[in-house]
mmCIF file of N, CA and C in Angstrom:
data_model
loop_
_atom_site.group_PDB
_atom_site.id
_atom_site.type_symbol
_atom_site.label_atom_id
_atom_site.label_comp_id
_atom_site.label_asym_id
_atom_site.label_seq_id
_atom_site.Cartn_x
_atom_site.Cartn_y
_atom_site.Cartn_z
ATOM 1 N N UNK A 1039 -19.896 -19.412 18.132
ATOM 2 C CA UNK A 1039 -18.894 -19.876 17.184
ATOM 3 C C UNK A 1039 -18.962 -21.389 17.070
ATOM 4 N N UNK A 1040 -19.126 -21.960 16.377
ATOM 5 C CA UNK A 1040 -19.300 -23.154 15.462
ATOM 6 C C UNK A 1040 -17.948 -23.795 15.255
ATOM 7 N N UNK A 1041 -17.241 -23.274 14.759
ATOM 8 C CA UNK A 1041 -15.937 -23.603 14.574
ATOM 9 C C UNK A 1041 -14.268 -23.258 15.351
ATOM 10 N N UNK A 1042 -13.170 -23.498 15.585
ATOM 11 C CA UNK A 1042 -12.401 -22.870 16.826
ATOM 12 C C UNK A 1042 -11.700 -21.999 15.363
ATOM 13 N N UNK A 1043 -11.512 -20.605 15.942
ATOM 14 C CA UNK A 1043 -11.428 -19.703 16.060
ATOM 15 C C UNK A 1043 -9.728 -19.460 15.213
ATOM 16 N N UNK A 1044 -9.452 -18.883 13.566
ATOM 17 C CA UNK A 1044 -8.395 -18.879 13.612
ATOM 18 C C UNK A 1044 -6.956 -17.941 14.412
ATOM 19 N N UNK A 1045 -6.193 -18.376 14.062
ATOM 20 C CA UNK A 1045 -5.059 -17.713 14.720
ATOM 21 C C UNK A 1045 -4.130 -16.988 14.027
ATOM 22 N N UNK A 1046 -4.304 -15.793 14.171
ATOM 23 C CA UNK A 1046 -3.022 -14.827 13.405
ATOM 24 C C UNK A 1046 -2.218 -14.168 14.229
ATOM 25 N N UNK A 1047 -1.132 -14.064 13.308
ATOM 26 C CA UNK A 1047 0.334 -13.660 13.929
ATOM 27 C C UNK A 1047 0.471 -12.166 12.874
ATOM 28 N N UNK A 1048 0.169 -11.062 13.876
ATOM 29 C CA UNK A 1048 0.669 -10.133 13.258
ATOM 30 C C UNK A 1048 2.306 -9.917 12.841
ATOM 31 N N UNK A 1049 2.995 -9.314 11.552
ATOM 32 C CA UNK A 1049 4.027 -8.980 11.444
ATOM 33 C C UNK A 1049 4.377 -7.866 10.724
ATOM 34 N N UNK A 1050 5.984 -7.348 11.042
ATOM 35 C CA UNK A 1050 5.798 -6.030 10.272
ATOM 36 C C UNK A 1050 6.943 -5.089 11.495
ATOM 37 N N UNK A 1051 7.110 -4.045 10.329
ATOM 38 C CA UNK A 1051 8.415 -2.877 11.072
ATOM 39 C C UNK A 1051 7.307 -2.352 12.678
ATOM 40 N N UNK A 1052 7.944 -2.188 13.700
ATOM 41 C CA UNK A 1052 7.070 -1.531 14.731
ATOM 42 C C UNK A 1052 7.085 -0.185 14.504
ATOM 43 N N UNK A 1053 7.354 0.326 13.722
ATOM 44 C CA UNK A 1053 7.491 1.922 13.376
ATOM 45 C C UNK A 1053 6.081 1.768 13.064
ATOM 46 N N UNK A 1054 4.959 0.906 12.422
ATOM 47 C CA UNK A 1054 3.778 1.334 11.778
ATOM 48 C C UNK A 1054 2.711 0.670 13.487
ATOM 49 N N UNK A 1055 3.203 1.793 14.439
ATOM 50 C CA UNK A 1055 2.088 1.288 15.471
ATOM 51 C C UNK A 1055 0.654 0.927 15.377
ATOM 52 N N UNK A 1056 0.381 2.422 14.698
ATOM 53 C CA UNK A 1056 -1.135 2.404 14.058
ATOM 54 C C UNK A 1056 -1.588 1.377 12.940
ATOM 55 N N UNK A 1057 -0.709 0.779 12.191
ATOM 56 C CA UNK A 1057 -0.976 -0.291 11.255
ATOM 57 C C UNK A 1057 -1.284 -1.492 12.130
ATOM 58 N N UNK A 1058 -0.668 -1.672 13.666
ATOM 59 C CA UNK A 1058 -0.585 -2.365 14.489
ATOM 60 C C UNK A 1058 -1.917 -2.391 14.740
ATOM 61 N N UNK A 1059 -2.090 -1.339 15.532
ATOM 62 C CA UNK A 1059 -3.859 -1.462 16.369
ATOM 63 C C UNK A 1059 -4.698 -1.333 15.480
ATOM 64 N N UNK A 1060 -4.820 -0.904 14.064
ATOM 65 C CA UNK A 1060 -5.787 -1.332 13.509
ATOM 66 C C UNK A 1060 -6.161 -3.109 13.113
ATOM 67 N N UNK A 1061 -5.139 -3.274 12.825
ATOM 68 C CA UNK A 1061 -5.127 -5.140 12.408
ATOM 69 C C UNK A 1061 -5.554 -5.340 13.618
ATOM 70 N N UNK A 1062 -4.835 -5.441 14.627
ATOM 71 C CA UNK A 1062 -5.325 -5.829 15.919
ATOM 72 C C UNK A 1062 -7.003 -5.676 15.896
ATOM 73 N N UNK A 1063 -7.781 -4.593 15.730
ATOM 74 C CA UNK A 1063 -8.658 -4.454 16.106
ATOM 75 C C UNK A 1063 -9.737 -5.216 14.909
ATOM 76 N N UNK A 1064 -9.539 -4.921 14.036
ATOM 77 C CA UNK A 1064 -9.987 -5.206 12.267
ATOM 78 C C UNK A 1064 -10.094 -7.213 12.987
ATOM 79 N N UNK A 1065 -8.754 -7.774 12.954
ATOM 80 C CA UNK A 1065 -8.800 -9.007 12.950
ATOM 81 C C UNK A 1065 -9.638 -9.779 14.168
ATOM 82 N N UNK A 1066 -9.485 -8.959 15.187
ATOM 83 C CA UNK A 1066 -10.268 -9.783 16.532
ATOM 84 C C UNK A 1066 -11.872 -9.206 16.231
ATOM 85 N N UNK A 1067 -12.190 -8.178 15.483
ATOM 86 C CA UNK A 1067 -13.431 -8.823 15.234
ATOM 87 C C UNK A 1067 -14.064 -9.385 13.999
ATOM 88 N N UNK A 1068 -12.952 -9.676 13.283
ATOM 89 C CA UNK A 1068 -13.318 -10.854 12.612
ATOM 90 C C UNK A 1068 -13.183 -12.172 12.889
ATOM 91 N N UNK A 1069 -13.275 -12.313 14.405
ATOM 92 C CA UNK A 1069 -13.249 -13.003 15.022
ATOM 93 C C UNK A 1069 -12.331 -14.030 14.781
ATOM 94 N N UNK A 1070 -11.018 -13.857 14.847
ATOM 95 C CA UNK A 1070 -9.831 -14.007 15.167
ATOM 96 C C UNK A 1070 -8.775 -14.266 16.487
ATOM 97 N N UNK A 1071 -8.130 -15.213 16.640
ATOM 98 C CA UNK A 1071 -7.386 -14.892 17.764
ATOM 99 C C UNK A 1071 -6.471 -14.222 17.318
ATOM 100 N N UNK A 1072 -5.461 -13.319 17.715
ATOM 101 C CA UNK A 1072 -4.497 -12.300 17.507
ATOM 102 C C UNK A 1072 -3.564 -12.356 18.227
ATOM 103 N N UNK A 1073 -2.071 -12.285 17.297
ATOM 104 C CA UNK A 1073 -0.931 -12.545 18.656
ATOM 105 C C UNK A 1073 -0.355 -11.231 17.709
ATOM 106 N N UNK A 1074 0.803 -10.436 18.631
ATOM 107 C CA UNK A 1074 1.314 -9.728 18.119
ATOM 108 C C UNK A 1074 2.621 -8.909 18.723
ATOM 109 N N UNK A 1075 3.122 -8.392 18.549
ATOM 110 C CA UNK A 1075 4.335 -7.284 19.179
ATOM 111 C C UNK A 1075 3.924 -7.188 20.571
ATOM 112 N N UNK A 1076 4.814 -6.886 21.281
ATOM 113 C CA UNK A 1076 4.322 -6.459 22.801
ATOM 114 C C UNK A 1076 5.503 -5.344 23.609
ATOM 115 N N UNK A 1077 6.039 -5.292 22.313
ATOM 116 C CA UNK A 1077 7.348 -4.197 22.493
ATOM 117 C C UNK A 1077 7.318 -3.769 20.694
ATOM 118 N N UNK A 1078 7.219 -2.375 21.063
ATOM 119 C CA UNK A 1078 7.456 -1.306 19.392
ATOM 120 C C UNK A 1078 8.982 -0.517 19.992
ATOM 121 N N UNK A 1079 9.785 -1.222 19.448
ATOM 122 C CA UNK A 1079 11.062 -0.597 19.272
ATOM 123 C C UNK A 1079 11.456 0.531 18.648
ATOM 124 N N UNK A 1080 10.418 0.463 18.051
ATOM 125 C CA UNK A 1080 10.513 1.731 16.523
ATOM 126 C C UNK A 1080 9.601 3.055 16.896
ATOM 127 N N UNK A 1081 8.528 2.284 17.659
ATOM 128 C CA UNK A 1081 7.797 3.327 17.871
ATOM 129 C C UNK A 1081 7.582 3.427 19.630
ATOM 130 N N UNK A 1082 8.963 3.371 20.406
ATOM 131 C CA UNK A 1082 8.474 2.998 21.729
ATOM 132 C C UNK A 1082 8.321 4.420 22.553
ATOM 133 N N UNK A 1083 8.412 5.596 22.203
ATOM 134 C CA UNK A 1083 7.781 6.759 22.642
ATOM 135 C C UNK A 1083 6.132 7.079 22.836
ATOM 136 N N UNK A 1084 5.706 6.625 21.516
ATOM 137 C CA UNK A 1084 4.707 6.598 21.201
ATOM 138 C C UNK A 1084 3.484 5.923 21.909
ATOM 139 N N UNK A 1085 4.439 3.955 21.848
ATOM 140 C CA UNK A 1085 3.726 2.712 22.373
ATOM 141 C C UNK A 1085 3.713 2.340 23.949
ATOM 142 N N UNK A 1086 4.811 2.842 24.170
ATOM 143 C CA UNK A 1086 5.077 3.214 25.888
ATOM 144 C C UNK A 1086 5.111 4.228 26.630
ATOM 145 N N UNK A 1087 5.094 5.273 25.935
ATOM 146 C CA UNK A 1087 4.734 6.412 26.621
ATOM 147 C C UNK A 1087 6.489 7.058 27.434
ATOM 148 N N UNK A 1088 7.434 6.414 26.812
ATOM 149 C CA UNK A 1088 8.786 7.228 27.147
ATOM 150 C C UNK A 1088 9.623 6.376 25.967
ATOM 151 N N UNK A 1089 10.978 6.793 25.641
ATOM 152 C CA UNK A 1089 11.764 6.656 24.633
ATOM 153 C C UNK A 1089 12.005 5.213 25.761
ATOM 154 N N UNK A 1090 12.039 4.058 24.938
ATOM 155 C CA UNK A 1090 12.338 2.779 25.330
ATOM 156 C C UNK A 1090 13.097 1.523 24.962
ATOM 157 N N UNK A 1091 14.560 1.566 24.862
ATOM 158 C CA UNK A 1091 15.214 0.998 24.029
ATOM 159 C C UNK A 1091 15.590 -0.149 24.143
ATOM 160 N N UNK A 1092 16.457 -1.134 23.402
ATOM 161 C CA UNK A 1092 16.389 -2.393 23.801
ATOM 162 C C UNK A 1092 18.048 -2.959 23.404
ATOM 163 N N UNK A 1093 18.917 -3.800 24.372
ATOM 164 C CA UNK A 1093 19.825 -4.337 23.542
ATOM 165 C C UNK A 1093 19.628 -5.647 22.470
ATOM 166 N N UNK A 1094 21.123 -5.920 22.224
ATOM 167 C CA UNK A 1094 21.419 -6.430 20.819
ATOM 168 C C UNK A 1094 20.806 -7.979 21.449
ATOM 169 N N UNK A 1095 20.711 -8.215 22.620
ATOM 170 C CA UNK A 1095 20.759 -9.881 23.500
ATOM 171 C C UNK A 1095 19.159 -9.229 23.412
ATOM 172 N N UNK A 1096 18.433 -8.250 23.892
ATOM 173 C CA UNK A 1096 17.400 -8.668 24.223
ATOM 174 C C UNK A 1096 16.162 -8.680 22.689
ATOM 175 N N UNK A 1097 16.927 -8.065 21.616
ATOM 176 C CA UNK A 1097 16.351 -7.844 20.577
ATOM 177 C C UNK A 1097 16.098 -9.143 20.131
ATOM 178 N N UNK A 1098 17.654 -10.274 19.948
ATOM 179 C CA UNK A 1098 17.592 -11.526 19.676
ATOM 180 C C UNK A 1098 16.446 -12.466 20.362
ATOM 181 N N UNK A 1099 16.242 -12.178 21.394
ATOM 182 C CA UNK A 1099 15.219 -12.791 22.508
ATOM 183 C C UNK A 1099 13.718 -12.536 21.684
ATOM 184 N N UNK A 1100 13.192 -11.021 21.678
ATOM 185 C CA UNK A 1100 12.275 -10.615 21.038
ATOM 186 C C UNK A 1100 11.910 -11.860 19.612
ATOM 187 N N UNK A 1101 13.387 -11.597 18.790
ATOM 188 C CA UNK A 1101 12.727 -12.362 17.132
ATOM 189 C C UNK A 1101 12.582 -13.765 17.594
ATOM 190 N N UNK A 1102 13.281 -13.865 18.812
ATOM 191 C CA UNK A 1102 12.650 -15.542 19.133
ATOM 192 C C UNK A 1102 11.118 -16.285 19.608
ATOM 193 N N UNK A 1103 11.311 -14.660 20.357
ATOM 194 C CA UNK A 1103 9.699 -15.140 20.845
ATOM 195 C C UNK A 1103 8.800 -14.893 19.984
ATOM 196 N N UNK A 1104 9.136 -14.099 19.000
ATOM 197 C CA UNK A 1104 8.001 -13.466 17.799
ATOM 198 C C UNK A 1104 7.897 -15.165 17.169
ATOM 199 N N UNK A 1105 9.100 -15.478 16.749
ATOM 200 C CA UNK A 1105 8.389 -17.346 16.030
ATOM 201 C C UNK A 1105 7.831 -18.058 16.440
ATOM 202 N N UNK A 1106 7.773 -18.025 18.015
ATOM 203 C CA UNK A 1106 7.061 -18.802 18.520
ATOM 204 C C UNK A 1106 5.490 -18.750 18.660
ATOM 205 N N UNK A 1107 5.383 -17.165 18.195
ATOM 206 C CA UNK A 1107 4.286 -16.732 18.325
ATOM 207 C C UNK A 1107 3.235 -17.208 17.047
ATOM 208 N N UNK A 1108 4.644 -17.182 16.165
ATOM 209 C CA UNK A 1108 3.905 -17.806 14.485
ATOM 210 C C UNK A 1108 3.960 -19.594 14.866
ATOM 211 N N UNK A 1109 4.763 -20.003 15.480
ATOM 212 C CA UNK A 1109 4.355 -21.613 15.477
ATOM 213 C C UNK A 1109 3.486 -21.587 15.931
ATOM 214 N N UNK A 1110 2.056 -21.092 16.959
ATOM 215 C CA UNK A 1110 1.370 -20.914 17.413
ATOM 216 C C UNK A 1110 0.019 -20.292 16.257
ATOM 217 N N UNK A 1111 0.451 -19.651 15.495
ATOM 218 C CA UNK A 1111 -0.826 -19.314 14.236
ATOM 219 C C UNK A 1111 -1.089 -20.315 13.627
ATOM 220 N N UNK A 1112 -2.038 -20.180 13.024
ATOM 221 C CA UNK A 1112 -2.464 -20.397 11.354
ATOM 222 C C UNK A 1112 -2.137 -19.434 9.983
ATOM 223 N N UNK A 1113 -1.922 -18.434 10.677
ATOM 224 C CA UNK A 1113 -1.467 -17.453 9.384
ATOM 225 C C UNK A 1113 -1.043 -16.141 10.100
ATOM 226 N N UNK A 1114 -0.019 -15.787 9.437
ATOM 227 C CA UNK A 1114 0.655 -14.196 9.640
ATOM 228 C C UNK A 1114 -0.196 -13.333 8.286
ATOM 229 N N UNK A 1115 -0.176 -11.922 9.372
ATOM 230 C CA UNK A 1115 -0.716 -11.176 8.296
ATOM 231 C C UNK A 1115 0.564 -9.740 8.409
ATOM 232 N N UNK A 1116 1.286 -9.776 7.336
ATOM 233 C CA UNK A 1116 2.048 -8.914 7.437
ATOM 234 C C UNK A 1116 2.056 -7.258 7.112
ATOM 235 N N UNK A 1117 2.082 -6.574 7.614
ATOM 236 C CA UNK A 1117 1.594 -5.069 8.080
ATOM 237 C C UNK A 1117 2.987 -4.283 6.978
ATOM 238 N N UNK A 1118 2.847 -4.798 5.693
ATOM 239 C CA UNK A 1118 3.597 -4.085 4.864
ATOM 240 C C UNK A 1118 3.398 -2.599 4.331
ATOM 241 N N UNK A 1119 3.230 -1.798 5.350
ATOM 242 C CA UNK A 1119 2.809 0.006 4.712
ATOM 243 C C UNK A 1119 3.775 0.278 3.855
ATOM 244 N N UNK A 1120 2.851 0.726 2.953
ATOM 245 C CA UNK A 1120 4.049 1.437 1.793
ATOM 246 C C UNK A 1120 4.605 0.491 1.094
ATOM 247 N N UNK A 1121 4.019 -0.780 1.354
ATOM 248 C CA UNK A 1121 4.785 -1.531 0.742
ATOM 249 C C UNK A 1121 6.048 -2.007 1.756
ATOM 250 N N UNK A 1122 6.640 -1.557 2.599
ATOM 251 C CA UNK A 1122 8.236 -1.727 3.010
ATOM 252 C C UNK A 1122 8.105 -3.031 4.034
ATOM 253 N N UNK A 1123 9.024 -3.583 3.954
ATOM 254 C CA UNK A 1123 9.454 -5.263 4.325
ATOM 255 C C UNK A 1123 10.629 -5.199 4.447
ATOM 256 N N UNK A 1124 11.068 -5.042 5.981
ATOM 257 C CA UNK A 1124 12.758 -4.757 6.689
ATOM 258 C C UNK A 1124 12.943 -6.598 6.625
ATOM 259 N N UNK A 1125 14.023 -6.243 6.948
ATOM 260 C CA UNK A 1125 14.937 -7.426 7.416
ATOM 261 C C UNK A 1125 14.202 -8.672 8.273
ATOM 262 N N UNK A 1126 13.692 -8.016 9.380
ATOM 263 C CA UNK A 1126 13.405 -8.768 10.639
ATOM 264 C C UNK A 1126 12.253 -9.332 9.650
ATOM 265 N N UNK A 1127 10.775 -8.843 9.269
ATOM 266 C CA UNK A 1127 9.748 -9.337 9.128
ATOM 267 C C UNK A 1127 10.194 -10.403 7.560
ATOM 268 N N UNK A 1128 11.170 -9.955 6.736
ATOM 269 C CA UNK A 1128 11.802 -10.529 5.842
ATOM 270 C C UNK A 1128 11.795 -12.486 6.159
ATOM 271 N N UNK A 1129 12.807 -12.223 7.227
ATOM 272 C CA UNK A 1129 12.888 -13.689 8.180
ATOM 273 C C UNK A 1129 12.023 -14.022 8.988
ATOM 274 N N UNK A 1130 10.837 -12.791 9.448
ATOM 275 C CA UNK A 1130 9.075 -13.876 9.780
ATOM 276 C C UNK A 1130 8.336 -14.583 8.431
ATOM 277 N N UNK A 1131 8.579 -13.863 7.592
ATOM 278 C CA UNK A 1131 7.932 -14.624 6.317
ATOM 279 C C UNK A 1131 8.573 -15.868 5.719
ATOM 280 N N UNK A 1132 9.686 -15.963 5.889
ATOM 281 C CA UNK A 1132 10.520 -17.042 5.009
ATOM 282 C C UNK A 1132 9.846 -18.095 6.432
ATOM 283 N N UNK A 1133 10.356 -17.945 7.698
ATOM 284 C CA UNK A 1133 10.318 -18.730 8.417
ATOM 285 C C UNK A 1133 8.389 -19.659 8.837
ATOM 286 N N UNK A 1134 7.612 -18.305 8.505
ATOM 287 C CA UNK A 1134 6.274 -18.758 8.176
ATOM 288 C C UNK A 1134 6.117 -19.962 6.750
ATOM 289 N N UNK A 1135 6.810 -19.223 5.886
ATOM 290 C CA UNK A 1135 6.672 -20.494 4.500
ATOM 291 C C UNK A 1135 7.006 -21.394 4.948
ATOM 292 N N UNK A 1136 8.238 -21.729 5.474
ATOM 293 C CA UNK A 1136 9.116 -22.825 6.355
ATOM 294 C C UNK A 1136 8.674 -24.065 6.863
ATOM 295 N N UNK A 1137 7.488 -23.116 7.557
ATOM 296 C CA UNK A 1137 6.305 -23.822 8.731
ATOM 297 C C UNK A 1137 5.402 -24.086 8.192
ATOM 298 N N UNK A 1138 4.541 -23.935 7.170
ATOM 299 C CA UNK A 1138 3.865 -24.133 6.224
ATOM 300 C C UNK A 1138 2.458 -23.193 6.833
ATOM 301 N N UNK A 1139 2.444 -21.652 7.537
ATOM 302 C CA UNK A 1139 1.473 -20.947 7.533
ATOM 303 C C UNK A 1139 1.102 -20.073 6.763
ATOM 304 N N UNK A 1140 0.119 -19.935 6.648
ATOM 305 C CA UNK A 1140 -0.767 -19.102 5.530
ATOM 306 C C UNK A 1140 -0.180 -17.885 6.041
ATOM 307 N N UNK A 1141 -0.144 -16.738 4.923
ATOM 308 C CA UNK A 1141 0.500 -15.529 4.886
ATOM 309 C C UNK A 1141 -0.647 -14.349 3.829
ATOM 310 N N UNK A 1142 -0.547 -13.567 4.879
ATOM 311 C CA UNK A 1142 -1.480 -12.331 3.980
ATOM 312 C C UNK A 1142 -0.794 -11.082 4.392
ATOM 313 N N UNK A 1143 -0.765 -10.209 3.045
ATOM 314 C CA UNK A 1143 -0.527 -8.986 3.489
ATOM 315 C C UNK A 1143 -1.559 -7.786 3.397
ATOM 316 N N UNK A 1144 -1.272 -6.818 4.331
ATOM 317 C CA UNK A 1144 -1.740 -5.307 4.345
ATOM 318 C C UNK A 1144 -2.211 -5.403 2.654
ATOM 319 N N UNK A 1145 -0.586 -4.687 2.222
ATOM 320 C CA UNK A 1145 -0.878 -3.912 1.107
ATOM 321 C C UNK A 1145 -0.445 -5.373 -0.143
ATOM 322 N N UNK A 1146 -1.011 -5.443 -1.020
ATOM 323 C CA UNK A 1146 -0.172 -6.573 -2.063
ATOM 324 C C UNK A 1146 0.507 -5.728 -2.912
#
């Protein structure tokens, strides 16, 4: 590599796990660094392997550390299936424009 390596911030509902590990996988070998979820709330049966829930204090904690994860990119790529864009990833995108990082989505 010739050049350092960009940085994306996955975003998006955790209900689309599989939208998850594919980007994940798709982007790191496009040779990418990759930051992303490390708790699926939506899908935490699935992603953890038992029903795994979270409170209202530790959820707040989560969207905090998720920005930090985007001050840390160059660009979010947002995992819009179906098109759908909740609340939470709503306020990763505004807060990405904010910051002035590049933004791509899944689906346009």
């Amino acid at each position: 590599m010739d050049q350092k390596p960009k940085i994306v911030c996955l975003c998006g509902s955790t209900r689309f796990y599989d939208a998850f590990q594919e980007a994940y996988y798709k982007e790191t070998m496009a040779g990418r660094i990759v930051l992303s979820v490390g708790f699926y709330s939506h899908s935490s049966k699935r992603a953890h392997g038992q029903k795994v829930g979270c409170t209202k204090k530790q959820k707040i904690m989560l969207d905090e550390l998720h920005k930090r994860k985007i001050d840390l990119a160059d660009e979010i790529l947002v995992l819009n299936v179906g098109k759908y864009i909740g609340e939470s990833t709503k306020g990763e995108i505004e807060y990405a424009k904010k910051h002035n990082k590049g933004i791509r989505y899944l689906e346009e």
